[in-house]
GROMACS .gro file of C-alpha atoms in nm:
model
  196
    1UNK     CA    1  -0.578   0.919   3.013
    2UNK     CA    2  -0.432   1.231   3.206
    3UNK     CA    3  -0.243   1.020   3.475
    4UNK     CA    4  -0.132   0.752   3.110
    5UNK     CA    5  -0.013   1.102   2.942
    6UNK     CA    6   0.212   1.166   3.273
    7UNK     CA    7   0.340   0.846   3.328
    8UNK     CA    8   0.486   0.817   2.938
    9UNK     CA    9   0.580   1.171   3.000
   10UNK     CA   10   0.821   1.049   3.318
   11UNK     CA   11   0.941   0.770   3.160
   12UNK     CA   12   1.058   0.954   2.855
   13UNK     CA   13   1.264   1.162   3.108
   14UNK     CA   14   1.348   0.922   3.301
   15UNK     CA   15   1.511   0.754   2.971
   16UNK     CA   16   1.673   1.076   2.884
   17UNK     CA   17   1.839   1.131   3.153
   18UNK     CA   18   1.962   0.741   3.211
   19UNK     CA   19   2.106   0.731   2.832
   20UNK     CA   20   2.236   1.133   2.837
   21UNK     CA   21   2.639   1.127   2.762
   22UNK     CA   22   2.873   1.416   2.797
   23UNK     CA   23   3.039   1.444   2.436
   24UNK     CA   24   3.409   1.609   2.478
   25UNK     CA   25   3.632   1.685   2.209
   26UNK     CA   26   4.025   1.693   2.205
   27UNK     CA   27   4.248   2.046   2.228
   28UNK     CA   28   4.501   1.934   1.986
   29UNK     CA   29   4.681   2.258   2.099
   30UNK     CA   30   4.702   2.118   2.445
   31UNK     CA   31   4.759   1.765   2.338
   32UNK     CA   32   5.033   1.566   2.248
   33UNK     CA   33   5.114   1.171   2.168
   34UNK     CA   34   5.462   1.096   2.258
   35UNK     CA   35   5.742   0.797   2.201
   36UNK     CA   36   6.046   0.686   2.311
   37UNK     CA   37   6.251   0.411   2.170
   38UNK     CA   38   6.607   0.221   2.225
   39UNK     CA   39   6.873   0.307   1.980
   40UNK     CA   40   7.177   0.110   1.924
   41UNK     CA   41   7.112  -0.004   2.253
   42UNK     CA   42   7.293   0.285   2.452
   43UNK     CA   43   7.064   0.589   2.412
   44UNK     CA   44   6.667   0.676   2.362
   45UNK     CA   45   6.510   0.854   2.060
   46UNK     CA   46   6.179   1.038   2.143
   47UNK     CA   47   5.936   1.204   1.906
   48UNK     CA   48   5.582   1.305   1.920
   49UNK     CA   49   5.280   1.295   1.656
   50UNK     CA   50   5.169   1.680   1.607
   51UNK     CA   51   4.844   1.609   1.470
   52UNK     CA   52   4.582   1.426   1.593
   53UNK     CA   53   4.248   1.462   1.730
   54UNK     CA   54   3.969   1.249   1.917
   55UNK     CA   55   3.662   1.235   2.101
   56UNK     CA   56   3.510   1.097   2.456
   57UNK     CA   57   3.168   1.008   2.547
   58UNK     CA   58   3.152   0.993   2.924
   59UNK     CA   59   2.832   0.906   3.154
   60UNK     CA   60   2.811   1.314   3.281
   61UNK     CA   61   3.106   1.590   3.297
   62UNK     CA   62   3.278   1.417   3.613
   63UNK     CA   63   3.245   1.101   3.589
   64UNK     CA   64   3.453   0.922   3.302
   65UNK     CA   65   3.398   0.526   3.392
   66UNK     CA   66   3.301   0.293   3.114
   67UNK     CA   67   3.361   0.640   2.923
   68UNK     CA   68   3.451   0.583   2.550
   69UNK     CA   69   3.751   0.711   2.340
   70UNK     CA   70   3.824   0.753   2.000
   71UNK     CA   71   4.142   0.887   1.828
   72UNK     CA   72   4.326   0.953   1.516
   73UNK     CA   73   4.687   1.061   1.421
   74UNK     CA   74   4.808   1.190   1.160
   75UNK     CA   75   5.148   0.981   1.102
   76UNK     CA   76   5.261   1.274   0.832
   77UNK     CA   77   5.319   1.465   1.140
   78UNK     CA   78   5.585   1.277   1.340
   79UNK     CA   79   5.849   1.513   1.461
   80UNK     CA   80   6.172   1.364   1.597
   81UNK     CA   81   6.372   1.751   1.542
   82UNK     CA   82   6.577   1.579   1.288
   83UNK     CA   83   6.404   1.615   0.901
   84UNK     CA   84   6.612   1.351   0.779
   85UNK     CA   85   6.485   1.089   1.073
   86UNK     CA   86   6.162   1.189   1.021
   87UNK     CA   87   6.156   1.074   0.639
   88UNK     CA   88   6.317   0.743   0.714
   89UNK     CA   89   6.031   0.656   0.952
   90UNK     CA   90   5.748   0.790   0.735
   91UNK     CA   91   5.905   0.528   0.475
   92UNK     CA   92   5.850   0.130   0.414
   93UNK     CA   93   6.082   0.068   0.668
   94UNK     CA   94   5.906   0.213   0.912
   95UNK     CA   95   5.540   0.367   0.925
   96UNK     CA   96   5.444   0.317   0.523
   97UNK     CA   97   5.300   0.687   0.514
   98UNK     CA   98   5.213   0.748   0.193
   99UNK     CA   99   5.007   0.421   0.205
  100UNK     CA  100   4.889   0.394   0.570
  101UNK     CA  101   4.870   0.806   0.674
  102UNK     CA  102   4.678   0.715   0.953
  103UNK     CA  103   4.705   0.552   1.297
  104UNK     CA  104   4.350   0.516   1.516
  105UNK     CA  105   4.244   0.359   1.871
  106UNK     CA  106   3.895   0.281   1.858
  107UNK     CA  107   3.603   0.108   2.024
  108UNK     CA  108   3.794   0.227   2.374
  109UNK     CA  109   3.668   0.239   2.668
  110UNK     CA  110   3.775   0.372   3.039
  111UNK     CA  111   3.737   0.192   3.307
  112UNK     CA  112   3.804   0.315   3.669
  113UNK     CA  113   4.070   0.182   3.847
  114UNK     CA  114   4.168   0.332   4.144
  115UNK     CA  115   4.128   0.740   4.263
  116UNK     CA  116   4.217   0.917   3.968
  117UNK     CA  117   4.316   0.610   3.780
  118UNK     CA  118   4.181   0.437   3.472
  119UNK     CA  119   4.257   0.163   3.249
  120UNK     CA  120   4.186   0.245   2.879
  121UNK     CA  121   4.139  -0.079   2.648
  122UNK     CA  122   4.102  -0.068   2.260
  123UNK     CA  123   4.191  -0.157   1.940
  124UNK     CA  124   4.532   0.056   1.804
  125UNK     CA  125   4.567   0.023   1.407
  126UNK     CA  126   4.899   0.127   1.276
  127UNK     CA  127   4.930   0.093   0.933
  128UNK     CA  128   4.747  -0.280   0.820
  129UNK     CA  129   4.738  -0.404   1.184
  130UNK     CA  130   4.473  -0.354   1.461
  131UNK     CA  131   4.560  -0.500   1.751
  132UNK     CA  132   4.399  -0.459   2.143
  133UNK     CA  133   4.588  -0.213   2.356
  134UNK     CA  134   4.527  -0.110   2.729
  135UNK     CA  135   4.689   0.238   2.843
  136UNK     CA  136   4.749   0.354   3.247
  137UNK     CA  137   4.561   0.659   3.281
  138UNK     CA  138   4.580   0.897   3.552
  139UNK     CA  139   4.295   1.198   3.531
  140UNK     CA  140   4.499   1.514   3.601
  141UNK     CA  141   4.340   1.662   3.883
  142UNK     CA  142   3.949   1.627   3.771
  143UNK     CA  143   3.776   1.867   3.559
  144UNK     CA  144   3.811   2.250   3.571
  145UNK     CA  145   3.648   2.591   3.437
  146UNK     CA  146   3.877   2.759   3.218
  147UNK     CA  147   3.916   3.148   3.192
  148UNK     CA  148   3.638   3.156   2.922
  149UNK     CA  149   3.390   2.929   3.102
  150UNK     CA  150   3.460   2.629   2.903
  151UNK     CA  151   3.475   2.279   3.076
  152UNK     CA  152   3.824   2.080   3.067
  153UNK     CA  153   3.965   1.784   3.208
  154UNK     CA  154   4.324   1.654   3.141
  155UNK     CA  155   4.467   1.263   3.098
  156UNK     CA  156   4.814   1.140   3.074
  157UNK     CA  157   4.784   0.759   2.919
  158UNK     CA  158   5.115   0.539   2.884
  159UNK     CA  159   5.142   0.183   2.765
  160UNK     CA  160   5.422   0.000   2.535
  161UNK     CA  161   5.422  -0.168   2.235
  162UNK     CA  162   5.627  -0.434   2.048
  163UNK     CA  163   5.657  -0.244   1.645
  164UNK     CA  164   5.722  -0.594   1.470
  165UNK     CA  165   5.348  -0.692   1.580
  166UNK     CA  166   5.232  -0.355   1.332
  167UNK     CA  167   5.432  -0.487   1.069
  168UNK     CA  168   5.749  -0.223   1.177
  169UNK     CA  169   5.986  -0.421   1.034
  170UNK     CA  170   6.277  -0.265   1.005
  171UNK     CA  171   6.586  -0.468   1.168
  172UNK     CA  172   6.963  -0.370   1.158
  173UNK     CA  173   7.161  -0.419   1.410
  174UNK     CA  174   7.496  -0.379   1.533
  175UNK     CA  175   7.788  -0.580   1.447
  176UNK     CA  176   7.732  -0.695   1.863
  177UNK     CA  177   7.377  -0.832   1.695
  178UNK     CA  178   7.217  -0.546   1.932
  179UNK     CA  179   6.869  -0.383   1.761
  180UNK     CA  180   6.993  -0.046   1.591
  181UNK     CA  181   6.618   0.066   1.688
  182UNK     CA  182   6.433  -0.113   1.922
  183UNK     CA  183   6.155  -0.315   1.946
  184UNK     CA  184   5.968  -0.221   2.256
  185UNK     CA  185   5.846   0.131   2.173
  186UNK     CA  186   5.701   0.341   2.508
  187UNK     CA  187   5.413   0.561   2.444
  188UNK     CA  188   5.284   0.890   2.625
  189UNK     CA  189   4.928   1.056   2.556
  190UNK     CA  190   4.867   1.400   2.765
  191UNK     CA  191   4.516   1.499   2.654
  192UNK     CA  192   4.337   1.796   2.758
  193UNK     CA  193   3.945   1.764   2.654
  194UNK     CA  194   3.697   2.016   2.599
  195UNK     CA  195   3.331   1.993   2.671
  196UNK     CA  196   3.084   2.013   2.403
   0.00000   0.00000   0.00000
């Protein structure tokens, strides 16, 4: 019964230890999701989203294959410097605010691809659309201390995406019949994640 007692005892370890994940949680201070867009064909237009936040589960705190990723922004807090900008794309035309606040990637999961490199797949819902996305990630430099003992690790992710597939409709153009904005819209995640 003694040696029984043990062996469950092992096992339950064992277990433990096979199915323990690292939980992290996103600095938003330290974070940022980024865009960059054609205008009238001549020039770019960049912005970023200034509130979001997110969390990884990863197999231990240095190894983040088949690690997952979840994320939210807040689509209230697009910030192109120009207040005026800014209200046009939180409206119909553009990102439906009021109705759709939020934009999410979920289910996601890294998967290694290279030294330092990942590939990031997931489902990206903007505003009544959720499509599958994949993101090039490069870790920045593995995982770190900071000054007050806390365990980091920083992630740039970039991928593109065509707007008119998340119903991103709007469509002037020039009198040349060139896009006033863009389809093809380039985005740039830096994370920095904190151990739990």
């Amino acid at each position: 019964m003694k040696n029984l007692l043990s062996l469950l005892t092992s096992l339950v370890l064992v277990c433990n230890i096979a199915f323990a994940q690292t939980k992290w949680t996103v600095d938003p201070a330290h974070t940022n999701a980024r865009f960059e867009i054609k205008h009238l064909g001549i020039a770019f237009v960049d912005g970023q989203f200034t509130k979001l936040e997110g969390q990884v589960d990863s197999k231990d705190s240095v190894n983040f294959d088949n690690a997952t990723v979840n994320f939210d922004i807040d689509v209230n807090s697009i910030d192109t410097r120009i207040e005026a900008r800014d209200n046009h794309l939180k409206s119909d035309d553009f990102f439906s605010a009021e109705k759709f606040p939020k934009m999410s990637l979920k289910n996601a999961t890294l998967k290694k691809a290279g030294k330092g490199k990942f590939k990031l797949t997931g489902d990206l819902t903007i505003k009544d659309v959720t499509k599958p996305v994949t993101f090039n990630v490069t870790q920045n430099n593995g995982t770190i201390i900071d000054p007050w003992g806390k365990t980091r690790a920083g992630f740039t992710a970039t991928t593109s995406i065509n707007r008119f597939d998340y119903n991103i409709k709007y469509a002037d153009k020039t009198p040349a019949g060139i896009d006033a904005v863009a389809p093809e819209v380039a985005i740039t995640v830096n994370v920095e994640l904190v151990k739990n």
